[in-house]
Structure formats: C-alpha cells, structure tokens
Amino acid sequence: MPRNQQILLVSRPQGEATLDNFALVECDTPELAEGQVLVRHHYLSLDPYMRGRMNEGKSYAAPQPLGEVMIGGTVGQVEVSRHPRYAAGDWVVGMGGWQLYSVVNPDQPGVLRKVDVTRIAPSHYLGAVGMPGVTAWYGLNKILEPRAGQTITVSAAAGAVGSAVGVLAKQRGCRVVGIAGGPDKCAYVRDELGFDDCIDYRQHPDLRALAAALKAACPQGIDGHFENVGGLVLDAVMLRANAFARVALCGMIAGYDGQPLPMLNPSLILINRMRIEGFIVSEHMDVWPQALAELGELVASGRYRPRESIAHGLAAAPEAFLGLLKGRNFGKQLVKLVD
Ligand code: NDP
C-alpha cells in the first residue's frame, strides 16, 4: 500500500486562522478489508465552511476534532478495489479529506459516488457540478424563486457559488447583477459569465456609494438577493430591495474570523415585507440530483465555463485555504494532488 500524506488540524484559531493551525504528516495506508476501496485523490476542494469547523462551539455541524485529518471534498480514482461494484480506474467523488489517499467503504450512504468524466472535467465535480453548484441552485430556486424579468443580485459573484447563481438566474430570464472585489473579477462576471452588470465593491467602500452603484445597476430595484458575504454589502442591498424581496442567506464570509456583522437597518425587513432565509445545502439532499443534472448540462455544453484557482501539492493547501478566506481565489479554489 502507498505511503500517505495528511494535513491535520492541530490547534484552533484565535481570531484569524494561521498556518500554525495545521500540520503535514506522513503515515502508512492500512490494508483493505473486504468491501473497501483505496482512492487516490486528484483534487482537494477548499471551501469557506472549513473555517467554521475549525472553531469549537455550537454550530450547524460538529467541530473538526483536533489531531485528525481536515475534512474536505475530493475527486479521484479508485486505485485498488475489494468492492464488487468498484474497479481500479473508476472516477469517484467523496469526502476524502486533506490527504493523498483514503480508504473507503462505498456501501456507507453518501461517502462515495462514481462520476462520468467524459464530458465534464473531474475538478468541476467539486465546484460547479458539486456542492457549491447545488448551493447556488437551492438558494436561487427554493428561496429566491426568481421569475423572468426580476432583478437578482449576488455577492462574491466571481466565486464558486456566486458564479453559478448568476448563470442559473440568467437561464431563468432575470436581470442579474454581481458584486465582486476588483476589476478582473467584475470583467469575468460580466464578459465571461454573462451577468448584466457587476459592481466592484472596493470602488464603493461606504454604504452611500455602494447603494448608489446598486441603484444605477438595478433601476427596477432588487427582487432577490443571494448573500455570501454579509456586512456592508447586505446593508446596501437592503436599501435597494423592493417590497416582498427575498434574501437567500448562504454565507457571511466577512465574519468567519469572528468579526461582528451587525445589520444596520433591520426595520427594512418589516417596511419591505421581506423574507430572509438561511439554509445549509447538505440538509436538502432531495434536490441534488435535479440540480446536478442541470448544472452538469450547462458545464458539459460549454454554456457555463467555471473558473478555478489551483494550488499545487498537498503542502500548499493551508496557504491556499487562508487565501480563500481573504478573497485571493478567483473562482473555485482547489488543490491539485496528482501531476
Ligand atoms: P468563493 O469562491 O466565493 O470564495 C470566497 C469569496 O468571498 C472570495 O473570493 C471573495 O471574493 C469573497 N469575499 C467577500 N468579502 C470577503 C471578505 N470580507 N473576506 C473574505 N472574502 C470575501 O467561495 P464559495 O463560493 O465556496 O462560497 C461562497 C459563500 O457561500 C461562502 O460564504 C460560503 O460559506 C457559502 N456557502 C454556504 C453553503 C451553505 O450550505 N449555506 C454551502 C457552500 C458555501 P471577492 O474578491 O469578490 O470579495
């Protein structure tokens, strides 16, 4: 069996996460028992939710235990199989964690599924045709319930979730306005993803300026907003929201290191009769097949070309993860583990 490398969580962050919170170790891979497979991970997914798992305390999911392999989605190939339905070479998606190999019992529900890489590149199963894509699909369709002609806004619009929100909302005939950091991200959102407009929030650093930019980009007001960031962006959107506007509260990355994110004008929820609803994508497994089918078709047909930021080698994962938390990624953040 091959030697494995793993990244463990060894301490909990005080405020910002740092490289010292992680340690790279080497270990043997256990022999396979009957019914198990050995998976070699080609890509590891880095996702903002991992920051929440590094903390102790109450959340929607249990904390990542100290001294264990960091949790994470992976796509790779079966290297050795002692399971009748899996063969060496099969491409599979699972929760293999921050390591080169994992030993899995595929009969456990939800731990491994085969994927077809003939029309879709393997890495997209961790992004547009994976958890982030389904997150976009759920929040848009089940919470924002967009109708043709309505205006939808989305923050972190160049990211894995945000880009899918915009592409799907365009499919539904909406006017779609992204909010993203920097001219390059905004150009990608407009020119490559096909959003109607994109606001660079760094050019509008206060509430008045950002609300004015939203007013110009959303002349009919905002009917639905997909929130990934929180803070100033949400406050500005609230000022431009129409009566009965909805907000899908997907993420508040601006506060993941513990920064408070007060809402400036909660009275607007009442005045505009708004509905603001948080959700966790893993609690809605019933929509995954439908969502993945639509997203898979969009990617396979080339109508949605998701962008990726790729770090190389397992040792690069902590640095890339800290970069993701600071917005240094451009599109889905991955780590490539096989050259
Ligand atoms: P992204 O690829 O969008 O990366 C995160 C982006 O957030 C950065 O690139 C950055 O883009 C943006 N950002 C804005 N403000 C800040 C800030 N203050 N600090 C750091 N980054 C900032 O990540 P994902 O698409 O994977 O995730 C997007 C959001 O969706 C996250 O909040 C995540 O937690 C949430 N999520 C929620 C799920 C659920 O079930 N509810 C499931 C999956 C994701 P920019 O440069 O444009 O600012």
mmCIF file of C-alpha atoms and ligand atoms in Angstrom:
data_model
loop_
_atom_site.group_PDB
_atom_site.id
_atom_site.type_symbol
_atom_site.label_atom_id
_atom_site.label_comp_id
_atom_site.label_asym_id
_atom_site.label_seq_id
_atom_site.Cartn_x
_atom_site.Cartn_y
_atom_site.Cartn_z
ATOM 1 C CA MET A 1 0.000 0.000 0.000
ATOM 2 C CA PRO A 2 1.290 3.533 -0.763
ATOM 3 C CA ARG A 3 2.582 5.947 1.873
ATOM 4 C CA ASN A 4 0.023 8.647 2.631
ATOM 5 C CA GLN A 5 0.399 12.341 3.455
ATOM 6 C CA GLN A 6 -2.204 14.127 5.534
ATOM 7 C CA ILE A 7 -2.864 17.610 6.869
ATOM 8 C CA LEU A 8 -4.177 17.615 10.420
ATOM 9 C CA LEU A 9 -5.845 20.371 12.400
ATOM 10 C CA VAL A 10 -3.510 20.759 15.395
ATOM 11 C CA SER A 11 -4.823 23.921 17.084
ATOM 12 C CA ARG A 12 -7.866 26.165 16.963
ATOM 13 C CA PRO A 13 -7.585 29.727 15.615
ATOM 14 C CA GLN A 14 -7.766 32.691 17.953
ATOM 15 C CA GLY A 15 -9.305 35.206 15.538
ATOM 16 C CA GLU A 16 -7.730 34.699 12.111
ATOM 17 C CA ALA A 17 -6.736 31.182 11.096
ATOM 18 C CA THR A 18 -2.967 30.766 10.584
ATOM 19 C CA LEU A 19 -0.566 28.229 9.089
ATOM 20 C CA ASP A 20 0.302 27.062 12.643
ATOM 21 C CA ASN A 21 -3.185 25.598 12.974
ATOM 22 C CA PHE A 22 -2.196 22.845 10.509
ATOM 23 C CA ALA A 23 0.478 20.131 10.372
ATOM 24 C CA LEU A 24 1.583 17.926 7.480
ATOM 25 C CA VAL A 25 2.307 14.306 8.471
ATOM 26 C CA GLU A 26 3.191 11.068 6.687
ATOM 27 C CA CYS A 27 1.720 7.676 7.520
ATOM 28 C CA ASP A 28 1.083 4.207 6.144
ATOM 29 C CA THR A 29 -2.131 3.361 4.344
ATOM 30 C CA PRO A 30 -3.996 0.476 6.011
ATOM 31 C CA GLU A 31 -4.580 -2.790 4.116
ATOM 32 C CA LEU A 32 -8.021 -3.000 2.522
ATOM 33 C CA ALA A 33 -10.705 -5.091 4.196
ATOM 34 C CA GLU A 34 -13.322 -6.881 2.083
ATOM 35 C CA GLY A 35 -15.787 -4.273 0.680
ATOM 36 C CA GLN A 36 -13.328 -1.348 0.857
ATOM 37 C CA VAL A 37 -11.616 0.667 -1.878
ATOM 38 C CA LEU A 38 -8.431 2.744 -1.922
ATOM 39 C CA VAL A 39 -8.968 6.133 -3.585
ATOM 40 C CA ARG A 40 -6.136 8.307 -4.877
ATOM 41 C CA HIS A 41 -7.261 11.927 -4.675
ATOM 42 C CA HIS A 42 -6.562 14.058 -7.733
ATOM 43 C CA TYR A 43 -8.123 17.269 -6.401
ATOM 44 C CA LEU A 44 -8.991 18.536 -2.940
ATOM 45 C CA SER A 45 -11.704 21.160 -2.570
ATOM 46 C CA LEU A 46 -11.088 24.134 -0.259
ATOM 47 C CA ASP A 47 -14.293 25.730 1.000
ATOM 48 C CA PRO A 48 -15.156 28.571 3.392
ATOM 49 C CA TYR A 49 -17.247 26.243 5.619
ATOM 50 C CA MET A 50 -13.998 24.612 6.774
ATOM 51 C CA ARG A 51 -13.176 27.774 8.730
ATOM 52 C CA GLY A 52 -16.314 27.287 10.838
ATOM 53 C CA ARG A 53 -15.379 23.671 11.562
ATOM 54 C CA MET A 54 -12.012 24.807 12.963
ATOM 55 C CA ASN A 55 -13.822 26.546 15.837
ATOM 56 C CA GLU A 56 -15.145 24.910 18.940
ATOM 57 C CA GLY A 57 -18.696 25.716 19.942
ATOM 58 C CA LYS A 58 -22.218 25.366 18.724
ATOM 59 C CA SER A 59 -22.901 25.447 15.002
ATOM 60 C CA TYR A 60 -24.964 23.504 12.484
ATOM 61 C CA ALA A 61 -22.147 20.908 12.276
ATOM 62 C CA ALA A 62 -19.790 19.379 14.838
ATOM 63 C CA PRO A 63 -16.312 20.949 15.123
ATOM 64 C CA GLN A 64 -13.374 19.328 13.342
ATOM 65 C CA PRO A 65 -11.602 17.273 16.039
ATOM 66 C CA LEU A 66 -8.008 18.263 16.812
ATOM 67 C CA GLY A 67 -5.316 15.842 15.638
ATOM 68 C CA GLU A 68 -7.464 14.488 12.812
ATOM 69 C CA VAL A 69 -7.328 14.917 9.037
ATOM 70 C CA MET A 70 -9.038 18.133 7.920
ATOM 71 C CA ILE A 71 -12.449 17.495 6.434
ATOM 72 C CA GLY A 72 -12.796 18.147 2.692
ATOM 73 C CA GLY A 73 -14.341 17.071 -0.575
ATOM 74 C CA THR A 74 -12.139 15.168 -3.024
ATOM 75 C CA VAL A 75 -12.316 13.790 -6.532
ATOM 76 C CA GLY A 76 -10.031 10.971 -7.590
ATOM 77 C CA GLN A 77 -9.633 7.479 -8.946
ATOM 78 C CA VAL A 78 -10.050 4.093 -7.372
ATOM 79 C CA GLU A 79 -6.545 2.651 -7.121
ATOM 80 C CA VAL A 80 -7.358 -0.746 -5.590
ATOM 81 C CA SER A 81 -10.802 -2.259 -5.064
ATOM 82 C CA ARG A 82 -12.129 -5.041 -2.880
ATOM 83 C CA HIS A 83 -15.707 -3.994 -3.646
ATOM 84 C CA PRO A 84 -17.724 -5.740 -6.377
ATOM 85 C CA ARG A 85 -19.172 -2.544 -7.896
ATOM 86 C CA TYR A 86 -15.946 -0.516 -7.995
ATOM 87 C CA ALA A 87 -12.939 -1.136 -10.231
ATOM 88 C CA ALA A 88 -9.470 0.359 -10.393
ATOM 89 C CA GLY A 89 -9.633 3.485 -12.569
ATOM 90 C CA ASP A 90 -13.204 4.496 -11.661
ATOM 91 C CA TRP A 91 -13.544 8.252 -11.035
ATOM 92 C CA VAL A 92 -15.209 8.988 -7.712
ATOM 93 C CA VAL A 93 -16.234 11.973 -5.594
ATOM 94 C CA GLY A 94 -16.212 11.767 -1.823
ATOM 95 C CA MET A 95 -15.223 13.418 1.412
ATOM 96 C CA GLY A 96 -11.673 12.088 1.427
ATOM 97 C CA GLY A 97 -10.219 14.990 3.434
ATOM 98 C CA TRP A 98 -6.888 16.817 3.176
ATOM 99 C CA GLN A 99 -4.787 13.765 2.264
ATOM 100 C CA LEU A 100 -3.434 11.943 -0.777
ATOM 101 C CA TYR A 101 -5.345 8.687 -0.297
ATOM 102 C CA SER A 102 -8.405 7.481 1.552
ATOM 103 C CA VAL A 103 -9.739 4.027 2.359
ATOM 104 C CA VAL A 104 -13.493 3.997 1.950
ATOM 105 C CA ASN A 105 -16.382 1.602 2.341
ATOM 106 C CA PRO A 106 -18.639 2.737 -0.528
ATOM 107 C CA ASP A 107 -21.656 0.983 0.993
ATOM 108 C CA GLN A 108 -21.867 3.672 3.672
ATOM 109 C CA PRO A 109 -24.522 6.135 2.462
ATOM 110 C CA GLY A 110 -23.207 9.342 0.901
ATOM 111 C CA VAL A 111 -19.465 8.651 1.198
ATOM 112 C CA LEU A 112 -18.579 7.915 -2.424
ATOM 113 C CA ARG A 113 -20.221 8.262 -5.816
ATOM 114 C CA LYS A 114 -18.961 7.472 -9.288
ATOM 115 C CA VAL A 115 -18.777 10.338 -11.777
ATOM 116 C CA ASP A 116 -18.578 10.457 -15.550
ATOM 117 C CA VAL A 117 -15.542 12.443 -16.702
ATOM 118 C CA THR A 118 -16.132 12.051 -20.433
ATOM 119 C CA ARG A 119 -17.949 15.398 -20.801
ATOM 120 C CA ILE A 120 -17.084 17.130 -17.533
ATOM 121 C CA ALA A 121 -13.558 17.595 -16.157
ATOM 122 C CA PRO A 122 -13.112 15.820 -12.799
ATOM 123 C CA SER A 123 -12.364 19.046 -10.890
ATOM 124 C CA HIS A 124 -15.791 20.512 -11.715
ATOM 125 C CA TYR A 125 -17.392 17.827 -9.543
ATOM 126 C CA LEU A 126 -16.017 19.774 -6.568
ATOM 127 C CA GLY A 127 -17.326 23.100 -7.852
ATOM 128 C CA ALA A 128 -19.969 23.920 -10.424
ATOM 129 C CA VAL A 129 -21.209 20.324 -10.665
ATOM 130 C CA GLY A 130 -20.770 19.650 -6.958
ATOM 131 C CA MET A 131 -21.614 21.096 -3.578
ATOM 132 C CA PRO A 132 -21.088 24.804 -4.467
ATOM 133 C CA GLY A 133 -23.216 24.465 -7.608
ATOM 134 C CA VAL A 134 -26.041 22.776 -5.711
ATOM 135 C CA THR A 135 -25.806 25.507 -3.069
ATOM 136 C CA ALA A 136 -26.410 28.109 -5.773
ATOM 137 C CA TRP A 137 -29.231 26.067 -7.273
ATOM 138 C CA TYR A 138 -31.012 25.573 -3.949
ATOM 139 C CA GLY A 139 -30.803 29.154 -2.716
ATOM 140 C CA LEU A 140 -31.881 30.550 -6.074
ATOM 141 C CA ASN A 141 -34.727 28.197 -6.875
ATOM 142 C CA LYS A 142 -36.087 27.329 -3.456
ATOM 143 C CA ILE A 143 -35.641 30.647 -1.628
ATOM 144 C CA LEU A 144 -35.410 33.425 -4.215
ATOM 145 C CA GLU A 145 -37.877 31.678 -6.580
ATOM 146 C CA PRO A 146 -36.964 34.049 -9.430
ATOM 147 C CA ARG A 147 -39.334 34.933 -12.231
ATOM 148 C CA ALA A 148 -38.338 36.190 -15.680
ATOM 149 C CA GLY A 149 -37.775 39.934 -15.684
ATOM 150 C CA GLN A 150 -36.960 40.168 -11.981
ATOM 151 C CA THR A 151 -33.647 41.585 -10.746
ATOM 152 C CA ILE A 152 -31.366 39.251 -8.799
ATOM 153 C CA THR A 153 -28.141 40.333 -7.096
ATOM 154 C CA VAL A 154 -25.387 38.087 -5.736
ATOM 155 C CA SER A 155 -22.276 38.833 -3.681
ATOM 156 C CA ALA A 156 -18.917 37.039 -4.101
ATOM 157 C CA ALA A 157 -20.164 36.797 -7.687
ATOM 158 C CA ALA A 158 -16.899 35.522 -9.197
ATOM 159 C CA GLY A 159 -16.665 32.676 -6.686
ATOM 160 C CA ALA A 160 -17.734 29.058 -6.920
ATOM 161 C CA VAL A 161 -21.255 29.596 -5.568
ATOM 162 C CA GLY A 162 -21.816 33.147 -6.800
ATOM 163 C CA SER A 163 -20.910 32.445 -10.415
ATOM 164 C CA ALA A 164 -23.370 29.535 -10.551
ATOM 165 C CA VAL A 165 -26.124 31.698 -9.045
ATOM 166 C CA GLY A 166 -25.702 34.218 -11.850
ATOM 167 C CA VAL A 167 -25.552 31.680 -14.653
ATOM 168 C CA LEU A 168 -28.680 29.911 -13.381
ATOM 169 C CA ALA A 169 -30.556 33.186 -12.848
ATOM 170 C CA LYS A 170 -29.780 34.229 -16.427
ATOM 171 C CA GLN A 171 -31.244 30.891 -17.558
ATOM 172 C CA ARG A 172 -34.437 31.887 -15.713
ATOM 173 C CA GLY A 173 -34.626 35.176 -17.655
ATOM 174 C CA CYS A 174 -33.651 37.519 -14.813
ATOM 175 C CA ARG A 175 -31.578 40.682 -14.807
ATOM 176 C CA VAL A 176 -28.512 39.610 -12.829
ATOM 177 C CA VAL A 177 -26.086 41.944 -11.090
ATOM 178 C CA GLY A 178 -22.972 40.637 -9.348
ATOM 179 C CA ILE A 179 -20.933 42.228 -6.599
ATOM 180 C CA ALA A 180 -17.257 41.261 -6.528
ATOM 181 C CA GLY A 181 -13.835 42.508 -5.470
ATOM 182 C CA GLY A 182 -11.706 44.076 -8.208
ATOM 183 C CA PRO A 183 -11.894 44.912 -11.910
ATOM 184 C CA ASP A 184 -10.668 41.499 -13.128
ATOM 185 C CA LYS A 185 -13.332 39.601 -11.208
ATOM 186 C CA CYS A 186 -16.015 42.024 -12.407
ATOM 187 C CA ALA A 187 -14.876 41.711 -16.038
ATOM 188 C CA TYR A 188 -15.070 37.906 -15.766
ATOM 189 C CA VAL A 189 -18.539 38.076 -14.204
ATOM 190 C CA ARG A 190 -19.857 40.367 -16.958
ATOM 191 C CA ASP A 191 -17.977 39.243 -20.040
ATOM 192 C CA GLU A 192 -17.492 35.516 -19.495
ATOM 193 C CA LEU A 193 -20.343 34.522 -17.213
ATOM 194 C CA GLY A 194 -22.878 36.785 -18.930
ATOM 195 C CA PHE A 195 -24.162 38.759 -15.932
ATOM 196 C CA ASP A 196 -25.858 42.023 -16.934
ATOM 197 C CA ASP A 197 -23.602 44.053 -14.675
ATOM 198 C CA CYS A 198 -21.078 43.702 -11.855
ATOM 199 C CA ILE A 199 -20.189 46.169 -9.115
ATOM 200 C CA ASP A 200 -16.657 46.295 -7.754
ATOM 201 C CA TYR A 201 -17.358 46.904 -4.066
ATOM 202 C CA ARG A 202 -13.771 48.025 -3.497
ATOM 203 C CA GLN A 203 -14.520 51.060 -5.688
ATOM 204 C CA HIS A 204 -17.511 51.845 -3.440
ATOM 205 C CA PRO A 205 -16.160 51.403 0.068
ATOM 206 C CA ASP A 206 -19.021 53.031 2.016
ATOM 207 C CA LEU A 207 -22.743 52.419 2.256
ATOM 208 C CA ARG A 208 -23.841 55.503 0.371
ATOM 209 C CA ALA A 209 -21.520 54.813 -2.581
ATOM 210 C CA LEU A 210 -22.376 51.113 -2.787
ATOM 211 C CA ALA A 211 -26.121 51.780 -2.570
ATOM 212 C CA ALA A 212 -25.775 54.397 -5.338
ATOM 213 C CA ALA A 213 -23.910 51.907 -7.541
ATOM 214 C CA LEU A 214 -26.660 49.330 -6.906
ATOM 215 C CA LYS A 215 -29.313 51.894 -7.782
ATOM 216 C CA ALA A 216 -27.629 52.555 -11.120
ATOM 217 C CA ALA A 217 -27.191 48.837 -11.884
ATOM 218 C CA CYS A 218 -30.678 47.840 -10.684
ATOM 219 C CA PRO A 219 -33.045 50.536 -11.990
ATOM 220 C CA GLN A 220 -36.102 48.380 -11.126
ATOM 221 C CA GLY A 221 -34.857 47.680 -7.574
ATOM 222 C CA ILE A 222 -33.839 44.251 -6.246
ATOM 223 C CA ASP A 223 -36.313 41.355 -6.081
ATOM 224 C CA GLY A 224 -33.955 38.650 -4.846
ATOM 225 C CA HIS A 225 -30.502 38.738 -3.302
ATOM 226 C CA PHE A 226 -28.131 35.811 -2.782
ATOM 227 C CA GLU A 227 -25.842 36.709 0.135
ATOM 228 C CA ASN A 228 -22.407 35.164 0.502
ATOM 229 C CA VAL A 229 -20.559 37.903 2.405
ATOM 230 C CA GLY A 230 -22.609 39.945 4.918
ATOM 231 C CA GLY A 231 -21.885 43.372 6.393
ATOM 232 C CA LEU A 232 -21.737 46.410 4.128
ATOM 233 C CA VAL A 233 -22.885 44.515 1.025
ATOM 234 C CA LEU A 234 -26.052 43.264 2.703
ATOM 235 C CA ASP A 235 -26.797 46.694 4.187
ATOM 236 C CA ALA A 236 -26.502 48.316 0.760
ATOM 237 C CA VAL A 237 -28.712 45.689 -0.896
ATOM 238 C CA MET A 238 -31.362 46.172 1.794
ATOM 239 C CA LEU A 239 -31.594 49.851 0.836
ATOM 240 C CA ARG A 240 -32.416 48.927 -2.779
ATOM 241 C CA ALA A 241 -34.757 45.990 -2.031
ATOM 242 C CA ASN A 242 -38.264 46.009 -3.464
ATOM 243 C CA ALA A 243 -41.408 45.220 -1.493
ATOM 244 C CA PHE A 244 -41.582 41.441 -0.867
ATOM 245 C CA ALA A 245 -37.912 40.997 -1.820
ATOM 246 C CA ARG A 246 -36.257 37.789 -0.678
ATOM 247 C CA VAL A 247 -32.728 37.161 0.570
ATOM 248 C CA ALA A 248 -31.119 33.716 0.459
ATOM 249 C CA LEU A 249 -28.619 33.866 3.322
ATOM 250 C CA CYS A 250 -25.987 31.427 2.155
ATOM 251 C CA GLY A 251 -22.779 32.700 3.755
ATOM 252 C CA MET A 252 -21.301 35.569 5.749
ATOM 253 C CA ILE A 253 -17.633 35.147 4.941
ATOM 254 C CA ALA A 254 -16.794 38.686 6.096
ATOM 255 C CA GLY A 255 -17.357 37.440 9.664
ATOM 256 C CA TYR A 256 -15.778 33.967 9.599
ATOM 257 C CA ASP A 257 -12.747 35.075 11.613
ATOM 258 C CA GLY A 258 -15.045 36.331 14.353
ATOM 259 C CA GLN A 259 -15.690 39.893 13.188
ATOM 260 C CA PRO A 260 -19.133 41.152 14.286
ATOM 261 C CA LEU A 261 -21.518 41.761 11.379
ATOM 262 C CA PRO A 262 -24.299 43.982 12.661
ATOM 263 C CA MET A 263 -27.210 44.737 10.341
ATOM 264 C CA LEU A 264 -27.689 48.481 10.015
ATOM 265 C CA ASN A 265 -31.372 48.695 9.124
ATOM 266 C CA PRO A 266 -33.353 45.610 10.178
ATOM 267 C CA SER A 267 -36.524 47.729 10.100
ATOM 268 C CA LEU A 268 -36.337 47.441 6.279
ATOM 269 C CA ILE A 269 -37.320 43.771 6.647
ATOM 270 C CA LEU A 270 -40.646 44.975 8.018
ATOM 271 C CA ILE A 271 -41.066 48.037 5.829
ATOM 272 C CA ASN A 272 -40.402 45.993 2.660
ATOM 273 C CA ARG A 273 -42.168 42.832 3.975
ATOM 274 C CA MET A 274 -39.002 40.893 3.163
ATOM 275 C CA ARG A 275 -38.196 37.241 3.661
ATOM 276 C CA ILE A 276 -34.616 36.446 4.714
ATOM 277 C CA GLU A 277 -33.864 32.744 4.929
ATOM 278 C CA GLY A 278 -30.673 30.918 5.805
ATOM 279 C CA PHE A 279 -30.015 27.403 4.538
ATOM 280 C CA ILE A 280 -27.423 24.610 4.602
ATOM 281 C CA VAL A 281 -27.139 22.718 1.337
ATOM 282 C CA SER A 282 -26.404 19.333 2.942
ATOM 283 C CA GLU A 283 -29.843 19.424 4.577
ATOM 284 C CA HIS A 284 -31.549 19.366 1.173
ATOM 285 C CA MET A 285 -30.219 16.177 -0.393
ATOM 286 C CA ASP A 286 -33.520 15.696 -2.243
ATOM 287 C CA VAL A 287 -32.670 18.477 -4.743
ATOM 288 C CA TRP A 288 -29.116 17.305 -5.508
ATOM 289 C CA PRO A 289 -29.931 15.002 -8.468
ATOM 290 C CA GLN A 290 -32.054 17.640 -10.231
ATOM 291 C CA ALA A 291 -29.559 20.416 -9.505
ATOM 292 C CA LEU A 292 -26.529 18.362 -10.596
ATOM 293 C CA ALA A 293 -28.285 17.342 -13.809
ATOM 294 C CA GLU A 294 -28.947 20.977 -14.795
ATOM 295 C CA LEU A 295 -25.501 22.199 -13.743
ATOM 296 C CA GLY A 296 -23.787 19.251 -15.446
ATOM 297 C CA GLU A 297 -25.541 20.046 -18.714
ATOM 298 C CA LEU A 298 -24.609 23.739 -18.512
ATOM 299 C CA VAL A 299 -20.937 22.865 -17.976
ATOM 300 C CA ALA A 300 -20.777 19.992 -20.476
ATOM 301 C CA SER A 301 -22.354 22.147 -23.198
ATOM 302 C CA GLY A 302 -19.899 24.997 -22.545
ATOM 303 C CA ARG A 303 -22.665 27.442 -21.603
ATOM 304 C CA TYR A 304 -21.097 27.741 -18.153
ATOM 305 C CA ARG A 305 -17.301 27.866 -18.022
ATOM 306 C CA PRO A 306 -16.405 27.901 -14.329
ATOM 307 C CA ARG A 307 -13.094 29.406 -13.404
ATOM 308 C CA GLU A 308 -10.711 27.663 -10.983
ATOM 309 C CA SER A 309 -7.782 28.704 -8.772
ATOM 310 C CA ILE A 310 -5.458 25.734 -8.438
ATOM 311 C CA ALA A 311 -2.753 25.296 -5.802
ATOM 312 C CA HIS A 312 -0.243 22.506 -6.374
ATOM 313 C CA GLY A 313 0.609 19.775 -3.886
ATOM 314 C CA LEU A 314 -0.905 18.910 -0.515
ATOM 315 C CA ALA A 315 1.611 21.071 1.366
ATOM 316 C CA ALA A 316 0.165 24.129 -0.407
ATOM 317 C CA ALA A 317 -3.353 23.528 0.971
ATOM 318 C CA PRO A 318 -3.176 25.588 4.203
ATOM 319 C CA GLU A 319 -1.802 28.670 2.441
ATOM 320 C CA ALA A 320 -4.399 28.364 -0.338
ATOM 321 C CA PHE A 321 -7.135 27.978 2.263
ATOM 322 C CA LEU A 322 -6.064 31.116 4.129
ATOM 323 C CA GLY A 323 -6.003 32.909 0.746
ATOM 324 C CA LEU A 324 -9.578 31.795 0.052
ATOM 325 C CA LEU A 325 -10.661 33.364 3.332
ATOM 326 C CA LYS A 326 -9.108 36.648 2.185
ATOM 327 C CA GLY A 327 -10.603 36.622 -1.314
ATOM 328 C CA ARG A 328 -7.322 35.771 -3.074
ATOM 329 C CA ASN A 329 -9.010 32.968 -5.018
ATOM 330 C CA PHE A 330 -10.615 33.620 -8.385
ATOM 331 C CA GLY A 331 -13.333 31.027 -8.894
ATOM 332 C CA LYS A 332 -13.356 27.607 -7.278
ATOM 333 C CA GLN A 333 -10.298 27.041 -5.035
ATOM 334 C CA LEU A 334 -8.765 23.597 -5.497
ATOM 335 C CA VAL A 335 -5.543 21.798 -4.662
ATOM 336 C CA LYS A 336 -4.149 19.512 -7.360
ATOM 337 C CA LEU A 337 -2.610 16.444 -5.783
ATOM 338 C CA VAL A 338 -1.525 14.403 -8.818
ATOM 339 C CA ASP A 339 0.706 15.853 -11.572
HETATM 340 P P1 NDP B 1 -15.813 31.783 -3.102
HETATM 341 O O1 NDP B 1 -15.221 31.041 -4.256
HETATM 342 O O2 NDP B 1 -16.902 32.757 -3.381
HETATM 343 O O3 NDP B 1 -14.648 32.478 -2.291
HETATM 344 C C1 NDP B 1 -14.912 33.370 -1.275
HETATM 345 C C2 NDP B 1 -15.027 34.804 -1.808
HETATM 346 O O4 NDP B 1 -15.657 35.634 -0.855
HETATM 347 C C3 NDP B 1 -13.693 35.474 -2.026
HETATM 348 O O5 NDP B 1 -13.078 35.122 -3.240
HETATM 349 C C4 NDP B 1 -14.078 36.946 -2.006
HETATM 350 O O6 NDP B 1 -14.402 37.397 -3.304
HETATM 351 C C5 NDP B 1 -15.393 36.970 -1.222
HETATM 352 N N1 NDP B 1 -15.359 37.906 -0.106
HETATM 353 C C6 NDP B 1 -16.117 38.986 0.035
HETATM 354 N N2 NDP B 1 -15.877 39.632 1.140
HETATM 355 C C7 NDP B 1 -14.936 38.975 1.774
HETATM 356 C C8 NDP B 1 -14.276 39.187 2.998
HETATM 357 N N3 NDP B 1 -14.546 40.188 3.821
HETATM 358 N N4 NDP B 1 -13.361 38.305 3.321
HETATM 359 C C9 NDP B 1 -13.059 37.289 2.510
HETATM 360 N N5 NDP B 1 -13.664 37.035 1.324
HETATM 361 C C10 NDP B 1 -14.593 37.891 0.968
HETATM 362 O O7 NDP B 1 -16.344 30.723 -2.046
HETATM 363 P P2 NDP B 1 -17.582 29.749 -2.210
HETATM 364 O O8 NDP B 1 -18.242 30.031 -3.481
HETATM 365 O O9 NDP B 1 -17.138 28.384 -1.910
HETATM 366 O O10 NDP B 1 -18.540 30.201 -1.008
HETATM 367 C C11 NDP B 1 -19.279 31.418 -1.091
HETATM 368 C C12 NDP B 1 -20.124 31.561 0.161
HETATM 369 O O11 NDP B 1 -21.072 30.511 0.208
HETATM 370 C C13 NDP B 1 -19.341 31.489 1.466
HETATM 371 O O12 NDP B 1 -19.858 32.449 2.355
HETATM 372 C C14 NDP B 1 -19.646 30.094 1.965
HETATM 373 O O13 NDP B 1 -19.521 29.976 3.353
HETATM 374 C C15 NDP B 1 -21.062 29.921 1.485
HETATM 375 N N6 NDP B 1 -21.512 28.537 1.355
HETATM 376 C C16 NDP B 1 -22.648 28.188 2.017
HETATM 377 C C17 NDP B 1 -23.184 26.942 1.875
HETATM 378 C C18 NDP B 1 -24.479 26.627 2.553
HETATM 379 O O14 NDP B 1 -24.906 25.479 2.543
HETATM 380 N N7 NDP B 1 -25.121 27.605 3.158
HETATM 381 C C19 NDP B 1 -22.511 25.899 1.063
HETATM 382 C C20 NDP B 1 -21.349 26.388 0.356
HETATM 383 C C21 NDP B 1 -20.863 27.669 0.512
HETATM 384 P P3 NDP B 1 -14.266 38.948 -3.670
HETATM 385 O O15 NDP B 1 -12.838 39.140 -4.018
HETATM 386 O O16 NDP B 1 -15.199 39.109 -4.797
HETATM 387 O O17 NDP B 1 -14.654 39.730 -2.465
#
